[in-house]
Amino acid sequence: MKEYEFHEAANIFPLDEEHLDELASDIRQHGQQVAIEIMDNQILDGRRRYLACKKAKVNPRVIEVSVDDPVAYVRSLNLYRRHLSASQLATVAARAEAGMPW
C-alpha cells in the first residue's frame, strides 16, 4: 500500500478518528465509496478514509486534484458538512487565516 502524508491544508480541520474501526469494517465489507483526493502526492481530502483503508488493509482509491487555493478548497469541502463545536470552528478559522496551521 502506498503511503501518503497529509497536505498542510487538510490539517486545518481536526482529524476525527472516532468510529474509525467501524469505517474500516464498512470499507472492508462494501469497498471505499468516495475517492481520496491527492494534491502534490499528499492527501488534501479523505484523511479518515485513508486511515480506515490502512486499518482494513485495502488499497485506497485516490484521485489527483489540482486547485489554486488548497485552504479555500478544504474549507469549502468540510466547513458545512462537519458538526464542529464553536471552539473547533474558531481553530479552523485561525489556522486558515494564518495560511498554515503550524
mmCIF file of N, CA and C in Angstrom:
data_model
loop_
_atom_site.group_PDB
_atom_site.id
_atom_site.type_symbol
_atom_site.label_atom_id
_atom_site.label_comp_id
_atom_site.label_asym_id
_atom_site.label_seq_id
_atom_site.Cartn_x
_atom_site.Cartn_y
_atom_site.Cartn_z
ATOM 1 N N MET A 1 0.843 -1.171 0.000
ATOM 2 C CA MET A 1 0.000 0.000 0.000
ATOM 3 C C MET A 1 0.893 1.239 0.000
ATOM 4 N N LYS A 2 0.586 2.151 -0.902
ATOM 5 C CA LYS A 2 1.356 3.392 -0.971
ATOM 6 C C LYS A 2 1.064 4.259 0.247
ATOM 7 N N GLU A 3 2.093 4.840 0.798
ATOM 8 C CA GLU A 3 1.948 5.718 1.956
ATOM 9 C C GLU A 3 1.801 7.167 1.483
ATOM 10 N N TYR A 4 0.902 7.883 2.110
ATOM 11 C CA TYR A 4 0.693 9.294 1.815
ATOM 12 C C TYR A 4 0.800 10.097 3.104
ATOM 13 N N GLU A 5 1.309 11.302 2.992
ATOM 14 C CA GLU A 5 1.272 12.250 4.098
ATOM 15 C C GLU A 5 0.065 13.143 3.888
ATOM 16 N N PHE A 6 -0.307 13.840 4.945
ATOM 17 C CA PHE A 6 -1.430 14.764 4.856
ATOM 18 C C PHE A 6 -0.943 16.123 4.384
ATOM 19 N N HIS A 7 -1.657 16.708 3.450
ATOM 20 C CA HIS A 7 -1.354 18.047 2.967
ATOM 21 C C HIS A 7 -1.570 19.033 4.113
ATOM 22 N N GLU A 8 -0.752 20.058 4.177
ATOM 23 C CA GLU A 8 -0.867 21.059 5.238
ATOM 24 C C GLU A 8 -2.267 21.656 5.307
ATOM 25 N N ALA A 9 -2.876 21.900 4.163
ATOM 26 C CA ALA A 9 -4.215 22.495 4.142
ATOM 27 C C ALA A 9 -5.250 21.570 4.768
ATOM 28 N N ALA A 10 -5.097 20.265 4.611
ATOM 29 C CA ALA A 10 -6.047 19.320 5.200
ATOM 30 C C ALA A 10 -6.030 19.388 6.715
ATOM 31 N N ASN A 11 -4.902 19.769 7.265
ATOM 32 C CA ASN A 11 -4.740 19.769 8.714
ATOM 33 C C ASN A 11 -5.347 20.980 9.411
ATOM 34 N N ILE A 12 -5.989 21.887 8.663
ATOM 35 C CA ILE A 12 -6.668 22.991 9.355
ATOM 36 C C ILE A 12 -7.892 22.473 10.091
ATOM 37 N N PHE A 13 -8.408 21.322 9.687
ATOM 38 C CA PHE A 13 -9.541 20.704 10.367
ATOM 39 C C PHE A 13 -9.047 19.619 11.303
ATOM 40 N N PRO A 14 -9.727 19.446 12.444
ATOM 41 C CA PRO A 14 -9.326 18.364 13.344
ATOM 42 C C PRO A 14 -9.574 17.015 12.682
ATOM 43 N N LEU A 15 -8.724 16.070 12.982
ATOM 44 C CA LEU A 15 -8.872 14.720 12.441
ATOM 45 C C LEU A 15 -9.680 13.904 13.437
ATOM 46 N N ASP A 16 -10.915 13.620 13.091
ATOM 47 C CA ASP A 16 -11.822 12.872 13.950
ATOM 48 C C ASP A 16 -11.616 11.385 13.695
ATOM 49 N N GLU A 17 -10.996 10.721 14.658
ATOM 50 C CA GLU A 17 -10.733 9.294 14.493
ATOM 51 C C GLU A 17 -11.790 8.433 15.184
ATOM 52 N N GLU A 18 -12.852 9.088 15.699
ATOM 53 C CA GLU A 18 -13.942 8.333 16.299
ATOM 54 C C GLU A 18 -14.600 7.476 15.223
ATOM 55 N N HIS A 19 -14.941 6.291 15.558
ATOM 56 C CA HIS A 19 -15.615 5.328 14.671
ATOM 57 C C HIS A 19 -14.731 4.878 13.506
ATOM 58 N N LEU A 20 -13.419 5.018 13.648
ATOM 59 C CA LEU A 20 -12.507 4.597 12.588
ATOM 60 C C LEU A 20 -12.597 3.087 12.348
ATOM 61 N N ASP A 21 -12.745 2.330 13.422
ATOM 62 C CA ASP A 21 -12.878 0.874 13.278
ATOM 63 C C ASP A 21 -14.122 0.515 12.471
ATOM 64 N N GLU A 22 -15.214 1.233 12.746
ATOM 65 C CA GLU A 22 -16.454 0.971 12.017
ATOM 66 C C GLU A 22 -16.314 1.332 10.540
ATOM 67 N N LEU A 23 -15.651 2.448 10.260
ATOM 68 C CA LEU A 23 -15.424 2.838 8.869
ATOM 69 C C LEU A 23 -14.538 1.810 8.166
ATOM 70 N N ALA A 24 -13.506 1.333 8.843
ATOM 71 C CA ALA A 24 -12.624 0.313 8.262
ATOM 72 C C ALA A 24 -13.412 -0.958 7.963
ATOM 73 N N SER A 25 -14.268 -1.342 8.880
ATOM 74 C CA SER A 25 -15.094 -2.540 8.672
ATOM 75 C C SER A 25 -16.027 -2.363 7.481
ATOM 76 N N ASP A 26 -16.633 -1.185 7.369
ATOM 77 C CA ASP A 26 -17.529 -0.908 6.247
ATOM 78 C C ASP A 26 -16.771 -0.932 4.919
ATOM 79 N N ILE A 27 -15.577 -0.356 4.908
ATOM 80 C CA ILE A 27 -14.773 -0.358 3.680
ATOM 81 C C ILE A 27 -14.381 -1.784 3.313
ATOM 82 N N ARG A 28 -14.035 -2.582 4.306
ATOM 83 C CA ARG A 28 -13.682 -3.980 4.054
ATOM 84 C C ARG A 28 -14.878 -4.725 3.457
ATOM 85 N N GLN A 29 -16.072 -4.445 3.975
ATOM 86 C CA GLN A 29 -17.272 -5.154 3.540
ATOM 87 C C GLN A 29 -17.848 -4.626 2.233
ATOM 88 N N HIS A 30 -17.869 -3.292 2.078
ATOM 89 C CA HIS A 30 -18.570 -2.690 0.930
ATOM 90 C C HIS A 30 -17.666 -1.958 -0.045
ATOM 91 N N GLY A 31 -16.401 -1.840 0.302
ATOM 92 C CA GLY A 31 -15.479 -1.096 -0.550
ATOM 93 C C GLY A 31 -15.472 0.378 -0.210
ATOM 94 N N GLN A 32 -14.485 1.067 -0.689
ATOM 95 C CA GLN A 32 -14.342 2.511 -0.471
ATOM 96 C C GLN A 32 -15.255 3.221 -1.455
ATOM 97 N N GLN A 33 -16.208 3.974 -0.950
ATOM 98 C CA GLN A 33 -17.221 4.600 -1.796
ATOM 99 C C GLN A 33 -16.786 5.932 -2.396
ATOM 100 N N VAL A 34 -15.950 6.676 -1.677
ATOM 101 C CA VAL A 34 -15.547 8.011 -2.116
ATOM 102 C C VAL A 34 -14.018 8.036 -2.214
ATOM 103 N N ALA A 35 -13.516 8.514 -3.342
ATOM 104 C CA ALA A 35 -12.066 8.559 -3.552
ATOM 105 C C ALA A 35 -11.412 9.569 -2.619
ATOM 106 N N ILE A 36 -10.170 9.329 -2.296
ATOM 107 C CA ILE A 36 -9.338 10.235 -1.518
ATOM 108 C C ILE A 36 -8.700 11.201 -2.503
ATOM 109 N N GLU A 37 -8.742 12.486 -2.187
ATOM 110 C CA GLU A 37 -8.204 13.492 -3.098
ATOM 111 C C GLU A 37 -6.757 13.814 -2.725
ATOM 112 N N ILE A 38 -5.908 13.691 -3.733
ATOM 113 C CA ILE A 38 -4.462 13.861 -3.574
ATOM 114 C C ILE A 38 -4.014 15.089 -4.373
ATOM 115 N N MET A 39 -3.161 15.893 -3.754
ATOM 116 C CA MET A 39 -2.525 17.000 -4.460
ATOM 117 C C MET A 39 -1.062 17.026 -4.039
ATOM 118 N N ASP A 40 -0.178 17.123 -5.004
ATOM 119 C CA ASP A 40 1.266 17.107 -4.736
ATOM 120 C C ASP A 40 1.660 15.868 -3.934
ATOM 121 N N ASN A 41 1.039 14.747 -4.250
ATOM 122 C CA ASN A 41 1.318 13.457 -3.621
ATOM 123 C C ASN A 41 0.995 13.450 -2.122
ATOM 124 N N GLN A 42 0.089 14.341 -1.695
ATOM 125 C CA GLN A 42 -0.344 14.402 -0.304
ATOM 126 C C GLN A 42 -1.867 14.416 -0.257
ATOM 127 N N ILE A 43 -2.425 13.909 0.833
ATOM 128 C CA ILE A 43 -3.876 13.848 0.972
ATOM 129 C C ILE A 43 -4.422 15.237 1.282
ATOM 130 N N LEU A 44 -5.259 15.726 0.374
ATOM 131 C CA LEU A 44 -5.918 17.013 0.555
ATOM 132 C C LEU A 44 -7.292 16.820 1.199
ATOM 133 N N ASP A 45 -7.991 15.745 0.832
ATOM 134 C CA ASP A 45 -9.283 15.424 1.426
ATOM 135 C C ASP A 45 -9.421 13.911 1.511
ATOM 136 N N GLY A 46 -9.790 13.429 2.699
ATOM 137 C CA GLY A 46 -10.001 11.991 2.856
ATOM 138 C C GLY A 46 -9.051 11.338 3.844
ATOM 139 N N ARG A 47 -8.583 12.092 4.821
ATOM 140 C CA ARG A 47 -7.637 11.530 5.793
ATOM 141 C C ARG A 47 -8.233 10.345 6.545
ATOM 142 N N ARG A 48 -9.485 10.455 7.001
ATOM 143 C CA ARG A 48 -10.119 9.336 7.720
ATOM 144 C C ARG A 48 -10.304 8.132 6.811
ATOM 145 N N ARG A 49 -10.703 8.365 5.564
ATOM 146 C CA ARG A 49 -10.851 7.246 4.630
ATOM 147 C C ARG A 49 -9.521 6.538 4.436
ATOM 148 N N TYR A 50 -8.458 7.326 4.325
ATOM 149 C CA TYR A 50 -7.121 6.758 4.157
ATOM 150 C C TYR A 50 -6.744 5.908 5.374
ATOM 151 N N LEU A 51 -6.932 6.436 6.560
ATOM 152 C CA LEU A 51 -6.595 5.684 7.776
ATOM 153 C C LEU A 51 -7.450 4.425 7.893
ATOM 154 N N ALA A 52 -8.722 4.524 7.518
ATOM 155 C CA ALA A 52 -9.600 3.356 7.550
ATOM 156 C C ALA A 52 -9.162 2.308 6.527
ATOM 157 N N CYS A 53 -8.761 2.759 5.344
ATOM 158 C CA CYS A 53 -8.261 1.817 4.333
ATOM 159 C C CYS A 53 -7.017 1.098 4.838
ATOM 160 N N LYS A 54 -6.113 1.840 5.473
ATOM 161 C CA LYS A 54 -4.914 1.223 6.038
ATOM 162 C C LYS A 54 -5.292 0.185 7.089
ATOM 163 N N LYS A 55 -6.222 0.538 7.949
ATOM 164 C CA LYS A 55 -6.667 -0.367 9.011
ATOM 165 C C LYS A 55 -7.326 -1.609 8.415
ATOM 166 N N ALA A 56 -8.074 -1.422 7.332
ATOM 167 C CA ALA A 56 -8.772 -2.523 6.675
ATOM 168 C C ALA A 56 -7.869 -3.308 5.723
ATOM 169 N N LYS A 57 -6.645 -2.811 5.535
ATOM 170 C CA LYS A 57 -5.689 -3.426 4.596
ATOM 171 C C LYS A 57 -6.251 -3.462 3.169
ATOM 172 N N VAL A 58 -6.841 -2.311 2.791
ATOM 173 C CA VAL A 58 -7.417 -2.126 1.460
ATOM 174 C C VAL A 58 -6.632 -1.015 0.779
ATOM 175 N N ASN A 59 -6.196 -1.252 -0.459
ATOM 176 C CA ASN A 59 -5.516 -0.187 -1.196
ATOM 177 C C ASN A 59 -6.507 0.941 -1.457
ATOM 178 N N PRO A 60 -6.177 2.150 -1.015
ATOM 179 C CA PRO A 60 -7.127 3.248 -1.179
ATOM 180 C C PRO A 60 -7.257 3.689 -2.632
ATOM 181 N N ARG A 61 -8.470 4.092 -2.974
ATOM 182 C CA ARG A 61 -8.722 4.661 -4.299
ATOM 183 C C ARG A 61 -8.503 6.157 -4.177
ATOM 184 N N VAL A 62 -7.605 6.677 -4.992
ATOM 185 C CA VAL A 62 -7.265 8.093 -4.933
ATOM 186 C C VAL A 62 -7.464 8.740 -6.296
ATOM 187 N N ILE A 63 -7.721 10.051 -6.257
ATOM 188 C CA ILE A 63 -7.755 10.841 -7.481
ATOM 189 C C ILE A 63 -6.871 12.062 -7.264
ATOM 190 N N GLU A 64 -6.216 12.472 -8.306
ATOM 191 C CA GLU A 64 -5.358 13.651 -8.261
ATOM 192 C C GLU A 64 -6.208 14.873 -8.554
ATOM 193 N N VAL A 65 -6.070 15.896 -7.717
ATOM 194 C CA VAL A 65 -6.767 17.152 -7.948
ATOM 195 C C VAL A 65 -5.743 18.269 -8.027
ATOM 196 N N SER A 66 -6.115 19.324 -8.708
ATOM 197 C CA SER A 66 -5.264 20.499 -8.805
ATOM 198 C C SER A 66 -6.139 21.710 -8.510
ATOM 199 N N VAL A 67 -5.799 22.408 -7.438
ATOM 200 C CA VAL A 67 -6.588 23.576 -7.040
ATOM 201 C C VAL A 67 -5.646 24.754 -6.825
ATOM 202 N N ASP A 68 -6.156 25.945 -7.057
ATOM 203 C CA ASP A 68 -5.338 27.151 -6.886
ATOM 204 C C ASP A 68 -5.114 27.495 -5.416
ATOM 205 N N ASP A 69 -6.130 27.292 -4.598
ATOM 206 C CA ASP A 69 -6.050 27.662 -3.187
ATOM 207 C C ASP A 69 -6.472 26.459 -2.344
ATOM 208 N N PRO A 70 -5.501 25.631 -1.906
ATOM 209 C CA PRO A 70 -5.841 24.420 -1.153
ATOM 210 C C PRO A 70 -6.620 24.695 0.130
ATOM 211 N N VAL A 71 -6.302 25.765 0.838
ATOM 212 C CA VAL A 71 -7.008 26.066 2.084
ATOM 213 C C VAL A 71 -8.472 26.382 1.791
ATOM 214 N N ALA A 72 -8.736 27.212 0.802
ATOM 215 C CA ALA A 72 -10.122 27.545 0.442
ATOM 216 C C ALA A 72 -10.867 26.294 -0.014
ATOM 217 N N TYR A 73 -10.196 25.435 -0.747
ATOM 218 C CA TYR A 73 -10.807 24.201 -1.239
ATOM 219 C C TYR A 73 -11.203 23.295 -0.071
ATOM 220 N N VAL A 74 -10.285 23.090 0.853
ATOM 221 C CA VAL A 74 -10.551 22.229 2.009
ATOM 222 C C VAL A 74 -11.650 22.828 2.875
ATOM 223 N N ARG A 75 -11.613 24.131 3.070
ATOM 224 C CA ARG A 75 -12.671 24.788 3.845
ATOM 225 C C ARG A 75 -14.026 24.576 3.184
ATOM 226 N N SER A 76 -14.071 24.744 1.870
ATOM 227 C CA SER A 76 -15.326 24.586 1.144
ATOM 228 C C SER A 76 -15.859 23.159 1.262
ATOM 229 N N LEU A 77 -14.984 22.191 1.195
ATOM 230 C CA LEU A 77 -15.409 20.793 1.288
ATOM 231 C C LEU A 77 -15.884 20.416 2.682
ATOM 232 N N ASN A 78 -15.304 21.002 3.700
ATOM 233 C CA ASN A 78 -15.504 20.497 5.052
ATOM 234 C C ASN A 78 -16.265 21.393 6.014
ATOM 235 N N LEU A 79 -16.279 22.670 5.799
ATOM 236 C CA LEU A 79 -16.798 23.581 6.813
ATOM 237 C C LEU A 79 -18.254 23.308 7.169
ATOM 238 N N TYR A 80 -19.091 23.037 6.209
ATOM 239 C CA TYR A 80 -20.514 22.895 6.483
ATOM 240 C C TYR A 80 -21.005 21.455 6.510
ATOM 241 N N ARG A 81 -20.141 20.507 6.198
ATOM 242 C CA ARG A 81 -20.597 19.122 6.271
ATOM 243 C C ARG A 81 -20.189 18.464 7.574
ATOM 244 N N ARG A 82 -19.387 19.136 8.352
ATOM 245 C CA ARG A 82 -18.956 18.601 9.640
ATOM 246 C C ARG A 82 -19.775 19.235 10.755
ATOM 247 N N HIS A 83 -19.854 18.529 11.853
ATOM 248 C CA HIS A 83 -20.528 19.040 13.041
ATOM 249 C C HIS A 83 -19.440 19.471 14.016
ATOM 250 N N LEU A 84 -19.012 20.718 13.870
ATOM 251 C CA LEU A 84 -17.927 21.234 14.679
ATOM 252 C C LEU A 84 -18.463 22.123 15.789
ATOM 253 N N SER A 85 -17.777 22.055 16.918
ATOM 254 C CA SER A 85 -18.136 22.937 18.020
ATOM 255 C C SER A 85 -17.668 24.358 17.690
ATOM 256 N N ALA A 86 -18.122 25.314 18.475
ATOM 257 C CA ALA A 86 -17.710 26.704 18.257
ATOM 258 C C ALA A 86 -16.201 26.847 18.396
ATOM 259 N N SER A 87 -15.611 26.171 19.360
ATOM 260 C CA SER A 87 -14.150 26.283 19.533
ATOM 261 C C SER A 87 -13.401 25.628 18.372
ATOM 262 N N GLN A 88 -13.928 24.531 17.843
ATOM 263 C CA GLN A 88 -13.299 23.906 16.680
ATOM 264 C C GLN A 88 -13.396 24.817 15.459
ATOM 265 N N LEU A 89 -14.551 25.464 15.272
ATOM 266 C CA LEU A 89 -14.705 26.400 14.160
ATOM 267 C C LEU A 89 -13.726 27.562 14.298
ATOM 268 N N ALA A 90 -13.533 28.054 15.514
ATOM 269 C CA ALA A 90 -12.583 29.141 15.742
ATOM 270 C C ALA A 90 -11.158 28.698 15.422
ATOM 271 N N THR A 91 -10.817 27.483 15.790
ATOM 272 C CA THR A 91 -9.483 26.955 15.491
ATOM 273 C C THR A 91 -9.269 26.843 13.991
ATOM 274 N N VAL A 92 -10.276 26.321 13.281
ATOM 275 C CA VAL A 92 -10.192 26.210 11.819
ATOM 276 C C VAL A 92 -9.999 27.592 11.205
ATOM 277 N N ALA A 93 -10.774 28.557 11.651
ATOM 278 C CA ALA A 93 -10.672 29.919 11.108
ATOM 279 C C ALA A 93 -9.288 30.503 11.361
ATOM 280 N N ALA A 94 -8.759 30.313 12.550
ATOM 281 C CA ALA A 94 -7.433 30.845 12.875
ATOM 282 C C ALA A 94 -6.356 30.174 12.036
ATOM 283 N N ARG A 95 -6.439 28.873 11.883
ATOM 284 C CA ARG A 95 -5.441 28.153 11.077
ATOM 285 C C ARG A 95 -5.509 28.575 9.621
ATOM 286 N N ALA A 96 -6.723 28.711 9.102
ATOM 287 C CA ALA A 96 -6.902 29.111 7.704
ATOM 288 C C ALA A 96 -6.394 30.536 7.493
ATOM 289 N N GLU A 97 -6.686 31.413 8.437
ATOM 290 C CA GLU A 97 -6.246 32.817 8.339
ATOM 291 C C GLU A 97 -4.728 32.920 8.340
ATOM 292 N N ALA A 98 -4.098 32.050 9.118
ATOM 293 C CA ALA A 98 -2.627 32.055 9.191
ATOM 294 C C ALA A 98 -2.015 31.467 7.914
ATOM 295 N N GLY A 99 -2.843 30.857 7.093
ATOM 296 C CA GLY A 99 -2.345 30.250 5.861
ATOM 297 C C GLY A 99 -1.966 28.801 6.059
ATOM 298 N N MET A 100 -1.351 28.506 7.174
ATOM 299 C CA MET A 100 -0.982 27.142 7.503
ATOM 300 C C MET A 100 -1.088 26.974 9.007
ATOM 301 N N PRO A 101 -1.440 25.787 9.468
ATOM 302 C CA PRO A 101 -1.702 25.590 10.888
ATOM 303 C C PRO A 101 -0.459 25.452 11.768
ATOM 304 N N TRP A 102 0.720 25.601 11.245
ATOM 305 C CA TRP A 102 1.902 25.386 12.091
ATOM 306 C C TRP A 102 2.724 26.600 12.119
#
